[in-house]
Amino acid sequence: MNLVERDLKVIWHPYTQMQTAAPPIPIVKGEGVVLFDENGEAYIDAVSSWWVNIHGHSHPYIAQKVAEQLLKLEHVIFAGFTHEGAVELAERLLAILPNNQSKVFYSDNGSTAIEVAIKMCLQYWHNQGMPRTKVLALKNAYHGDTFGAMAVSGRSAFTNVFESLLFEVEFIDLPDANNIESIKSQVSSIKTDLACFIFEPLLQGSGGMLMYEAEYLDQLMAHCRAENVLTIADEVLTGFGRTGKRFACDHLQQQPDIMCFSKGLTGGTMALGVTTCTQAIYDAFLSDDKLKTLFHGHSFTANPIACAAALASMDLFLSPETMENIQRIEERHARFALKIGHHPKLKEVRQIGTIIAMEWETGGQTSYFSNLRDKLYQHFLKAGIILRPLGNVLYILPPYCISNEQLDYIYTEIEAALEIF
Ligand code: PMP
């Protein structure tokens, strides 16, 4: 049996209809932006392998730091114990986050970072004897696949089956000039029940690479602060340069109370989640009463290998070269957006930082299940490019080390696809 046959015999893949999906492609090596399959075929990873890889695959510097760490300490229970990597990473992360962030809570993926954030908010109120149970979230949001993260995500085909089991959430439209005042009134009318407002700052990824303006998010955050409602910025996707600045919150005047990170945190090398919070939130859990403890922790909390990968990724991220690359991609995307912006097949081209999204005109509703998706996906795979459209929204979200030639090749293939589909 070859690898694909063995795979299909024993493996259930994520987000995959196993009856109809094409067989998986066995990848044997990654180098820079390129993945190689067992036949030596090369694929440009234009989606950074589910948005995690920011410095290219198998980066030698990260690999070396991980290897060194492996020979020193691979894992240690993080309750009652600590280690250098976890402390250094927390110190370095807090140094580059909005200055109200003062404590780091580790977990091991984006969804768990969100679960921790929600529990922090709900228990923050509970611990002070003022329980609040409602959460405010954005329509079309995506915060992960665990139950709490699903509950605060927009209702969609992903959540429908579980609808009756999800806790109650107030959903609002993306804030804009027209609706901001009515959203503010809505917040004021439920403020004593409202534990927190959770949002993906400026960019809703899985919702279809939907983008919105900092100005109205700022206004809403300021209103939440005035009304004593906590705010959670989910930077799982937007963190570490994706939006052109280090963090999407760097585009804002307001500072969130809680921030969530994963994906690019380790350069895509290891699974790691981080939830950061203000001193005030942390303080609400300090007590002689053990019942006020945050009872949350995962076996692999602050895994030393993951922390070593994150520290190495941070070194690369903070190098001038990476910021130059981010700007270079941003400029080239902007030029391409101008070039194709008025293409009759496209409803809209939008861009933030290193992400450009092209929404195909389908005459109907935007849908994750648009059959255009499969056609485009296969078209680009044949051209040696991994692009996974979200329904009729095609987007490029590359590792920052992608070359101008590789970008130009992707743009050319997209223009070709626009002629066909
Ligand atoms: N939040 C956002 C904004 C995301 O894009 C994702 C993953 N796509 C998550 C949370 C969940 O992260 P994970 O897949 O690591 O659980």
Short mmCIF file of N, CA and C in Angstrom, two decimals, residues 199-357:
data_model
loop_
_atom_site.label_atom_id
_atom_site.label_comp_id
_atom_site.label_asym_id
_atom_site.label_seq_id
_atom_site.Cartn_x
_atom_site.Cartn_y
_atom_site.Cartn_z
N PHE A 199 -14.03 39.98 19.40
CA PHE A 199 -13.97 40.32 17.97
C PHE A 199 -12.61 39.94 17.39
N GLU A 200 -12.62 39.70 16.06
CA GLU A 200 -11.38 39.59 15.30
C GLU A 200 -11.10 41.00 14.80
N PRO A 201 -10.04 41.64 15.27
CA PRO A 201 -9.84 43.05 14.92
C PRO A 201 -9.56 43.26 13.43
N LEU A 202 -10.37 44.06 12.79
CA LEU A 202 -10.22 44.55 11.41
C LEU A 202 -10.36 43.51 10.30
N LEU A 203 -10.22 42.24 10.64
CA LEU A 203 -10.29 41.20 9.60
C LEU A 203 -10.98 39.96 10.14
N GLN A 204 -12.09 39.58 9.50
CA GLN A 204 -12.73 38.31 9.84
C GLN A 204 -12.26 37.28 8.83
N GLY A 205 -11.44 36.36 9.29
CA GLY A 205 -10.78 35.42 8.39
C GLY A 205 -11.72 34.40 7.79
N SER A 206 -12.09 33.39 8.58
CA SER A 206 -12.91 32.30 8.05
C SER A 206 -14.26 32.78 7.55
N GLY A 207 -14.73 33.91 8.06
CA GLY A 207 -16.01 34.48 7.62
C GLY A 207 -15.97 34.93 6.17
N GLY A 208 -14.78 34.91 5.56
CA GLY A 208 -14.66 35.26 4.14
C GLY A 208 -13.70 36.42 3.90
N MET A 209 -12.70 36.54 4.78
CA MET A 209 -11.72 37.64 4.66
C MET A 209 -12.46 38.97 4.54
N LEU A 210 -13.38 39.18 5.50
CA LEU A 210 -14.16 40.43 5.54
C LEU A 210 -13.36 41.46 6.34
N MET A 211 -13.32 42.67 5.82
CA MET A 211 -12.49 43.69 6.48
C MET A 211 -13.35 44.86 6.92
N TYR A 212 -12.98 45.48 8.02
CA TYR A 212 -13.75 46.64 8.49
C TYR A 212 -12.82 47.67 9.12
N GLU A 213 -13.37 48.88 9.28
CA GLU A 213 -12.51 50.01 9.61
C GLU A 213 -12.20 50.13 11.10
N ALA A 214 -10.96 50.56 11.36
CA ALA A 214 -10.51 50.73 12.75
C ALA A 214 -11.36 51.76 13.49
N GLU A 215 -11.77 52.81 12.77
CA GLU A 215 -12.46 53.93 13.43
C GLU A 215 -13.69 53.48 14.23
N TYR A 216 -14.51 52.59 13.61
CA TYR A 216 -15.76 52.22 14.28
C TYR A 216 -15.54 51.14 15.33
N LEU A 217 -14.53 50.31 15.12
CA LEU A 217 -14.17 49.35 16.17
C LEU A 217 -13.67 50.13 17.39
N ASP A 218 -12.86 51.14 17.13
CA ASP A 218 -12.36 51.99 18.22
C ASP A 218 -13.52 52.61 19.00
N GLN A 219 -14.49 53.12 18.26
CA GLN A 219 -15.64 53.74 18.93
C GLN A 219 -16.39 52.74 19.80
N LEU A 220 -16.56 51.54 19.26
CA LEU A 220 -17.29 50.51 19.99
C LEU A 220 -16.50 50.07 21.24
N MET A 221 -15.19 49.91 21.07
CA MET A 221 -14.36 49.52 22.23
C MET A 221 -14.39 50.61 23.31
N ALA A 222 -14.34 51.86 22.87
CA ALA A 222 -14.38 52.96 23.84
C ALA A 222 -15.71 52.94 24.59
N HIS A 223 -16.78 52.66 23.85
CA HIS A 223 -18.11 52.60 24.48
C HIS A 223 -18.17 51.44 25.48
N CYS A 224 -17.62 50.29 25.09
CA CYS A 224 -17.59 49.14 26.01
C CYS A 224 -16.84 49.52 27.29
N ARG A 225 -15.72 50.21 27.13
CA ARG A 225 -14.95 50.60 28.31
C ARG A 225 -15.79 51.53 29.20
N ALA A 226 -16.45 52.49 28.55
CA ALA A 226 -17.26 53.45 29.33
C ALA A 226 -18.40 52.73 30.06
N GLU A 227 -18.91 51.68 29.44
CA GLU A 227 -20.04 50.94 30.04
C GLU A 227 -19.57 49.75 30.88
N ASN A 228 -18.25 49.64 31.07
CA ASN A 228 -17.71 48.59 31.92
C ASN A 228 -17.93 47.18 31.36
N VAL A 229 -17.79 47.04 30.05
CA VAL A 229 -17.88 45.73 29.39
C VAL A 229 -16.46 45.38 28.91
N LEU A 230 -15.99 44.17 29.24
CA LEU A 230 -14.62 43.79 28.85
C LEU A 230 -14.54 43.53 27.35
N THR A 231 -13.34 43.71 26.79
CA THR A 231 -13.16 43.45 25.35
C THR A 231 -12.07 42.39 25.13
N ILE A 232 -12.33 41.50 24.18
CA ILE A 232 -11.37 40.43 23.83
C ILE A 232 -11.00 40.58 22.35
N ALA A 233 -9.74 40.82 22.06
CA ALA A 233 -9.28 40.86 20.67
C ALA A 233 -8.71 39.50 20.30
N ASP A 234 -9.34 38.83 19.35
CA ASP A 234 -8.84 37.55 18.86
C ASP A 234 -7.84 37.82 17.74
N GLU A 235 -6.54 37.78 18.11
CA GLU A 235 -5.48 38.03 17.13
C GLU A 235 -4.83 36.72 16.68
N VAL A 236 -5.60 35.64 16.78
CA VAL A 236 -5.06 34.33 16.39
C VAL A 236 -4.58 34.37 14.93
N LEU A 237 -5.37 35.01 14.07
CA LEU A 237 -4.96 35.15 12.67
C LEU A 237 -4.18 36.44 12.43
N THR A 238 -4.66 37.55 13.01
CA THR A 238 -4.11 38.86 12.64
C THR A 238 -2.76 39.16 13.29
N GLY A 239 -2.41 38.41 14.35
CA GLY A 239 -1.17 38.69 15.06
C GLY A 239 0.08 38.44 14.23
N PHE A 240 1.17 39.03 14.65
CA PHE A 240 2.49 38.81 14.07
C PHE A 240 2.59 39.22 12.60
N GLY A 241 2.14 40.45 12.34
CA GLY A 241 2.44 41.08 11.05
C GLY A 241 1.43 40.94 9.95
N ARG A 242 0.43 40.10 10.12
CA ARG A 242 -0.49 39.82 9.01
C ARG A 242 -1.15 41.07 8.44
N THR A 243 -1.50 42.02 9.31
CA THR A 243 -2.24 43.18 8.83
C THR A 243 -1.33 44.37 8.51
N GLY A 244 -0.03 44.11 8.44
CA GLY A 244 0.91 45.18 8.08
C GLY A 244 1.58 45.81 9.28
N LYS A 245 0.94 45.72 10.45
CA LYS A 245 1.59 46.13 11.69
C LYS A 245 1.81 44.87 12.51
N ARG A 246 2.57 45.00 13.61
CA ARG A 246 2.85 43.79 14.39
C ARG A 246 1.56 43.08 14.79
N PHE A 247 0.62 43.88 15.30
CA PHE A 247 -0.68 43.32 15.70
C PHE A 247 -1.78 44.19 15.13
N ALA A 248 -2.93 43.60 14.86
CA ALA A 248 -4.04 44.40 14.32
C ALA A 248 -4.41 45.50 15.30
N CYS A 249 -4.27 45.22 16.60
CA CYS A 249 -4.62 46.23 17.61
C CYS A 249 -3.70 47.45 17.53
N ASP A 250 -2.56 47.30 16.86
CA ASP A 250 -1.68 48.47 16.68
C ASP A 250 -2.29 49.49 15.71
N HIS A 251 -3.35 49.11 14.99
CA HIS A 251 -4.06 50.06 14.13
C HIS A 251 -5.08 50.87 14.94
N LEU A 252 -5.29 50.46 16.21
CA LEU A 252 -6.38 51.05 17.01
C LEU A 252 -5.85 52.05 18.03
N GLN A 253 -6.73 52.95 18.46
CA GLN A 253 -6.41 53.85 19.57
C GLN A 253 -6.69 53.16 20.90
N GLN A 254 -7.77 52.37 20.92
CA GLN A 254 -8.18 51.69 22.15
C GLN A 254 -7.34 50.44 22.38
N GLN A 255 -7.28 49.99 23.63
CA GLN A 255 -6.58 48.75 23.96
C GLN A 255 -7.59 47.73 24.48
N PRO A 256 -7.53 46.50 23.98
CA PRO A 256 -8.47 45.49 24.49
C PRO A 256 -8.06 45.05 25.90
N ASP A 257 -8.98 44.43 26.65
CA ASP A 257 -8.64 43.92 27.98
C ASP A 257 -7.92 42.58 27.88
N ILE A 258 -8.29 41.83 26.83
CA ILE A 258 -7.72 40.48 26.67
C ILE A 258 -7.33 40.29 25.22
N MET A 259 -6.22 39.57 24.98
CA MET A 259 -5.81 39.28 23.60
C MET A 259 -5.50 37.78 23.47
N CYS A 260 -5.81 37.22 22.30
CA CYS A 260 -5.58 35.79 22.05
C CYS A 260 -4.65 35.61 20.86
N PHE A 261 -3.71 34.67 20.99
CA PHE A 261 -2.73 34.42 19.92
C PHE A 261 -2.51 32.92 19.73
N SER A 262 -2.14 32.56 18.51
CA SER A 262 -1.69 31.19 18.22
C SER A 262 -1.04 31.25 16.83
N LYS A 263 -1.37 30.34 15.94
CA LYS A 263 -0.90 30.36 14.55
C LYS A 263 0.55 30.87 14.40
N GLY A 264 0.74 32.14 14.00
CA GLY A 264 2.08 32.67 13.72
C GLY A 264 3.00 32.76 14.93
N LEU A 265 2.44 32.58 16.11
CA LEU A 265 3.21 32.70 17.35
C LEU A 265 4.50 31.87 17.34
N THR A 266 4.43 30.65 16.84
CA THR A 266 5.63 29.81 16.78
C THR A 266 6.18 29.75 15.36
N GLY A 267 5.77 30.68 14.51
CA GLY A 267 6.17 30.61 13.11
C GLY A 267 5.53 29.40 12.42
N GLY A 268 4.54 28.82 13.08
CA GLY A 268 3.87 27.66 12.50
C GLY A 268 4.59 26.35 12.79
N THR A 269 5.56 26.39 13.69
CA THR A 269 6.36 25.19 13.94
C THR A 269 5.73 24.25 14.95
N MET A 270 5.12 24.83 15.99
CA MET A 270 4.54 24.03 17.06
C MET A 270 3.19 24.60 17.45
N ALA A 271 2.36 23.74 18.05
CA ALA A 271 1.07 24.21 18.54
C ALA A 271 1.27 24.95 19.86
N LEU A 272 0.81 26.20 19.91
CA LEU A 272 0.90 26.98 21.15
C LEU A 272 -0.19 28.03 21.14
N GLY A 273 -0.81 28.26 22.27
CA GLY A 273 -1.81 29.31 22.38
C GLY A 273 -1.44 30.23 23.53
N VAL A 274 -1.80 31.50 23.38
CA VAL A 274 -1.54 32.47 24.45
C VAL A 274 -2.77 33.34 24.63
N THR A 275 -3.16 33.55 25.88
CA THR A 275 -4.19 34.54 26.21
C THR A 275 -3.53 35.54 27.16
N THR A 276 -3.54 36.82 26.80
CA THR A 276 -2.97 37.83 27.70
C THR A 276 -4.09 38.68 28.27
N CYS A 277 -3.85 39.27 29.45
CA CYS A 277 -4.90 40.09 30.05
C CYS A 277 -4.31 41.23 30.87
N THR A 278 -5.19 42.12 31.28
CA THR A 278 -4.78 43.27 32.09
C THR A 278 -4.56 42.84 33.54
N GLN A 279 -3.90 43.71 34.28
CA GLN A 279 -3.69 43.46 35.71
C GLN A 279 -5.03 43.37 36.43
N ALA A 280 -5.99 44.19 36.01
CA ALA A 280 -7.29 44.21 36.71
C ALA A 280 -7.98 42.85 36.60
N ILE A 281 -7.89 42.23 35.45
CA ILE A 281 -8.53 40.91 35.29
C ILE A 281 -7.81 39.89 36.17
N TYR A 282 -6.49 39.91 36.09
CA TYR A 282 -5.68 38.98 36.90
C TYR A 282 -6.02 39.16 38.38
N ASP A 283 -6.10 40.42 38.82
CA ASP A 283 -6.34 40.71 40.24
C ASP A 283 -7.67 40.16 40.73
N ALA A 284 -8.65 40.08 39.82
CA ALA A 284 -9.98 39.61 40.22
C ALA A 284 -9.99 38.12 40.58
N PHE A 285 -8.89 37.44 40.31
CA PHE A 285 -8.79 36.01 40.64
C PHE A 285 -7.93 35.79 41.89
N LEU A 286 -7.33 36.85 42.42
CA LEU A 286 -6.48 36.72 43.61
C LEU A 286 -7.37 36.69 44.84
N SER A 287 -7.21 35.65 45.66
CA SER A 287 -8.10 35.53 46.82
C SER A 287 -7.58 34.44 47.76
N ASP A 288 -7.99 34.50 49.00
CA ASP A 288 -7.73 33.39 49.92
C ASP A 288 -8.70 32.25 49.63
N ASP A 289 -9.73 32.59 48.90
CA ASP A 289 -10.77 31.61 48.56
C ASP A 289 -10.34 30.83 47.32
N LYS A 290 -10.07 29.56 47.49
CA LYS A 290 -9.56 28.76 46.36
C LYS A 290 -10.57 28.66 45.22
N LEU A 291 -11.83 28.89 45.51
CA LEU A 291 -12.86 28.78 44.47
C LEU A 291 -12.76 29.93 43.46
N LYS A 292 -11.96 30.93 43.77
CA LYS A 292 -11.79 32.04 42.82
C LYS A 292 -10.64 31.80 41.84
N THR A 293 -10.05 30.61 41.90
CA THR A 293 -8.96 30.23 40.98
C THR A 293 -9.49 30.08 39.55
N LEU A 294 -8.67 30.37 38.57
CA LEU A 294 -9.02 30.04 37.18
C LEU A 294 -8.68 28.56 36.99
N PHE A 295 -9.72 27.72 37.02
CA PHE A 295 -9.49 26.27 36.91
C PHE A 295 -9.41 25.89 35.44
N HIS A 296 -8.29 26.15 34.86
CA HIS A 296 -8.12 25.82 33.45
C HIS A 296 -6.64 25.49 33.21
N GLY A 297 -6.41 24.45 32.43
CA GLY A 297 -5.02 24.09 32.11
C GLY A 297 -5.02 22.90 31.19
N HIS A 298 -4.05 22.87 30.27
CA HIS A 298 -3.94 21.73 29.36
C HIS A 298 -2.61 21.03 29.62
N SER A 299 -2.56 19.74 29.33
CA SER A 299 -1.35 18.96 29.57
C SER A 299 -0.12 19.65 28.99
N PHE A 300 -0.30 20.21 27.79
CA PHE A 300 0.86 20.78 27.09
C PHE A 300 1.00 22.29 27.27
N THR A 301 0.35 22.82 28.32
CA THR A 301 0.48 24.25 28.61
C THR A 301 1.95 24.66 28.64
N ALA A 302 2.29 25.70 27.87
CA ALA A 302 3.65 26.28 27.87
C ALA A 302 4.72 25.24 27.57
N ASN A 303 4.41 24.31 26.70
CA ASN A 303 5.40 23.29 26.35
C ASN A 303 6.74 23.95 25.96
N PRO A 304 7.85 23.51 26.56
CA PRO A 304 9.15 24.15 26.32
C PRO A 304 9.59 24.15 24.84
N ILE A 305 9.26 23.10 24.10
CA ILE A 305 9.64 23.06 22.68
C ILE A 305 8.86 24.14 21.93
N ALA A 306 7.57 24.25 22.25
CA ALA A 306 6.74 25.27 21.59
C ALA A 306 7.25 26.66 21.96
N CYS A 307 7.62 26.85 23.23
CA CYS A 307 8.14 28.17 23.64
C CYS A 307 9.45 28.47 22.92
N ALA A 308 10.31 27.46 22.76
CA ALA A 308 11.59 27.68 22.05
C ALA A 308 11.31 28.08 20.60
N ALA A 309 10.34 27.41 19.98
CA ALA A 309 9.98 27.76 18.59
C ALA A 309 9.45 29.18 18.53
N ALA A 310 8.62 29.55 19.53
CA ALA A 310 8.04 30.91 19.54
C ALA A 310 9.13 31.96 19.75
N LEU A 311 10.10 31.67 20.61
CA LEU A 311 11.18 32.64 20.83
C LEU A 311 12.02 32.81 19.57
N ALA A 312 12.30 31.69 18.89
CA ALA A 312 13.08 31.77 17.65
C ALA A 312 12.27 32.54 16.59
N SER A 313 10.97 32.25 16.52
CA SER A 313 10.12 32.95 15.56
C SER A 313 10.09 34.44 15.88
N MET A 314 10.08 34.77 17.16
CA MET A 314 10.06 36.19 17.58
C MET A 314 11.35 36.89 17.13
N ASP A 315 12.49 36.21 17.27
CA ASP A 315 13.77 36.80 16.80
C ASP A 315 13.64 37.15 15.32
N LEU A 316 13.12 36.20 14.54
CA LEU A 316 13.00 36.44 13.09
C LEU A 316 11.97 37.54 12.83
N PHE A 317 10.87 37.49 13.57
CA PHE A 317 9.78 38.45 13.34
C PHE A 317 10.24 39.88 13.58
N LEU A 318 11.06 40.06 14.62
CA LEU A 318 11.48 41.43 14.97
C LEU A 318 12.67 41.92 14.14
N SER A 319 13.19 41.07 13.26
CA SER A 319 14.32 41.51 12.44
C SER A 319 13.82 42.50 11.38
N PRO A 320 14.64 43.51 11.03
CA PRO A 320 14.22 44.49 10.03
C PRO A 320 13.80 43.83 8.72
N GLU A 321 14.45 42.73 8.38
CA GLU A 321 14.16 42.05 7.11
C GLU A 321 12.70 41.61 7.03
N THR A 322 12.18 41.09 8.14
CA THR A 322 10.79 40.62 8.13
C THR A 322 9.83 41.78 7.90
N MET A 323 10.06 42.89 8.60
CA MET A 323 9.17 44.05 8.42
C MET A 323 9.25 44.57 6.98
N GLU A 324 10.47 44.54 6.41
CA GLU A 324 10.62 44.95 5.00
C GLU A 324 9.82 44.03 4.08
N ASN A 325 9.90 42.74 4.38
CA ASN A 325 9.15 41.77 3.56
C ASN A 325 7.65 42.01 3.65
N ILE A 326 7.19 42.30 4.86
CA ILE A 326 5.75 42.54 5.05
C ILE A 326 5.33 43.75 4.21
N GLN A 327 6.14 44.80 4.27
CA GLN A 327 5.82 46.00 3.48
C GLN A 327 5.87 45.73 1.98
N ARG A 328 6.85 44.94 1.59
CA ARG A 328 7.01 44.60 0.17
C ARG A 328 5.77 43.84 -0.33
N ILE A 329 5.31 42.87 0.44
CA ILE A 329 4.12 42.10 0.04
C ILE A 329 2.91 43.03 -0.02
N GLU A 330 2.80 43.88 1.00
CA GLU A 330 1.67 44.81 1.07
C GLU A 330 1.64 45.69 -0.20
N GLU A 331 2.80 46.21 -0.59
CA GLU A 331 2.85 47.09 -1.78
C GLU A 331 2.49 46.33 -3.05
N ARG A 332 3.00 45.13 -3.16
CA ARG A 332 2.74 44.35 -4.39
C ARG A 332 1.26 43.94 -4.46
N HIS A 333 0.71 43.53 -3.32
CA HIS A 333 -0.73 43.21 -3.29
C HIS A 333 -1.54 44.43 -3.73
N ALA A 334 -1.14 45.61 -3.22
CA ALA A 334 -1.91 46.84 -3.53
C ALA A 334 -1.87 47.12 -5.03
N ARG A 335 -0.70 46.90 -5.63
CA ARG A 335 -0.59 47.12 -7.08
C ARG A 335 -1.47 46.14 -7.84
N PHE A 336 -1.45 44.88 -7.39
CA PHE A 336 -2.27 43.86 -8.05
C PHE A 336 -3.76 44.18 -7.88
N ALA A 337 -4.11 44.67 -6.69
CA ALA A 337 -5.52 45.02 -6.43
C ALA A 337 -5.97 46.11 -7.40
N LEU A 338 -5.10 47.07 -7.65
CA LEU A 338 -5.45 48.13 -8.60
C LEU A 338 -5.66 47.56 -10.00
N LYS A 339 -4.78 46.62 -10.33
CA LYS A 339 -4.82 46.04 -11.68
C LYS A 339 -6.12 45.26 -11.94
N ILE A 340 -6.55 44.48 -10.95
CA ILE A 340 -7.71 43.62 -11.20
C ILE A 340 -8.99 44.12 -10.55
N GLY A 341 -8.87 45.24 -9.84
CA GLY A 341 -9.99 45.74 -9.02
C GLY A 341 -11.31 45.88 -9.77
N HIS A 342 -11.23 46.20 -11.07
CA HIS A 342 -12.48 46.42 -11.82
C HIS A 342 -12.82 45.26 -12.74
N HIS A 343 -12.20 44.12 -12.50
CA HIS A 343 -12.49 42.97 -13.37
C HIS A 343 -13.97 42.61 -13.25
N PRO A 344 -14.65 42.43 -14.39
CA PRO A 344 -16.10 42.18 -14.34
C PRO A 344 -16.50 40.92 -13.57
N LYS A 345 -15.59 39.94 -13.46
CA LYS A 345 -15.94 38.71 -12.73
C LYS A 345 -15.88 38.92 -11.22
N LEU A 346 -15.27 40.02 -10.79
CA LEU A 346 -15.06 40.21 -9.35
C LEU A 346 -16.05 41.21 -8.75
N LYS A 347 -16.60 40.81 -7.62
CA LYS A 347 -17.51 41.69 -6.91
C LYS A 347 -16.70 42.70 -6.11
N GLU A 348 -15.60 42.23 -5.53
CA GLU A 348 -14.77 43.12 -4.72
C GLU A 348 -13.37 42.55 -4.57
N VAL A 349 -12.40 43.45 -4.53
CA VAL A 349 -11.04 43.06 -4.15
C VAL A 349 -10.72 43.84 -2.89
N ARG A 350 -10.29 43.16 -1.84
CA ARG A 350 -9.97 43.88 -0.60
C ARG A 350 -8.61 43.43 -0.08
N GLN A 351 -7.98 44.32 0.64
CA GLN A 351 -6.64 44.02 1.12
C GLN A 351 -6.40 44.62 2.48
N ILE A 352 -5.73 43.85 3.33
CA ILE A 352 -5.17 44.43 4.55
C ILE A 352 -3.80 43.79 4.73
N GLY A 353 -2.77 44.61 4.79
CA GLY A 353 -1.41 44.10 5.00
C GLY A 353 -1.03 43.06 3.98
N THR A 354 -0.66 41.87 4.46
CA THR A 354 -0.15 40.82 3.57
C THR A 354 -1.25 39.93 3.00
N ILE A 355 -2.50 40.31 3.25
CA ILE A 355 -3.63 39.50 2.78
C ILE A 355 -4.40 40.24 1.70
N ILE A 356 -4.58 39.59 0.56
CA ILE A 356 -5.45 40.17 -0.47
C ILE A 356 -6.56 39.15 -0.76
N ALA A 357 -7.80 39.63 -0.82
CA ALA A 357 -8.94 38.74 -1.07
C ALA A 357 -9.70 39.21 -2.29
#
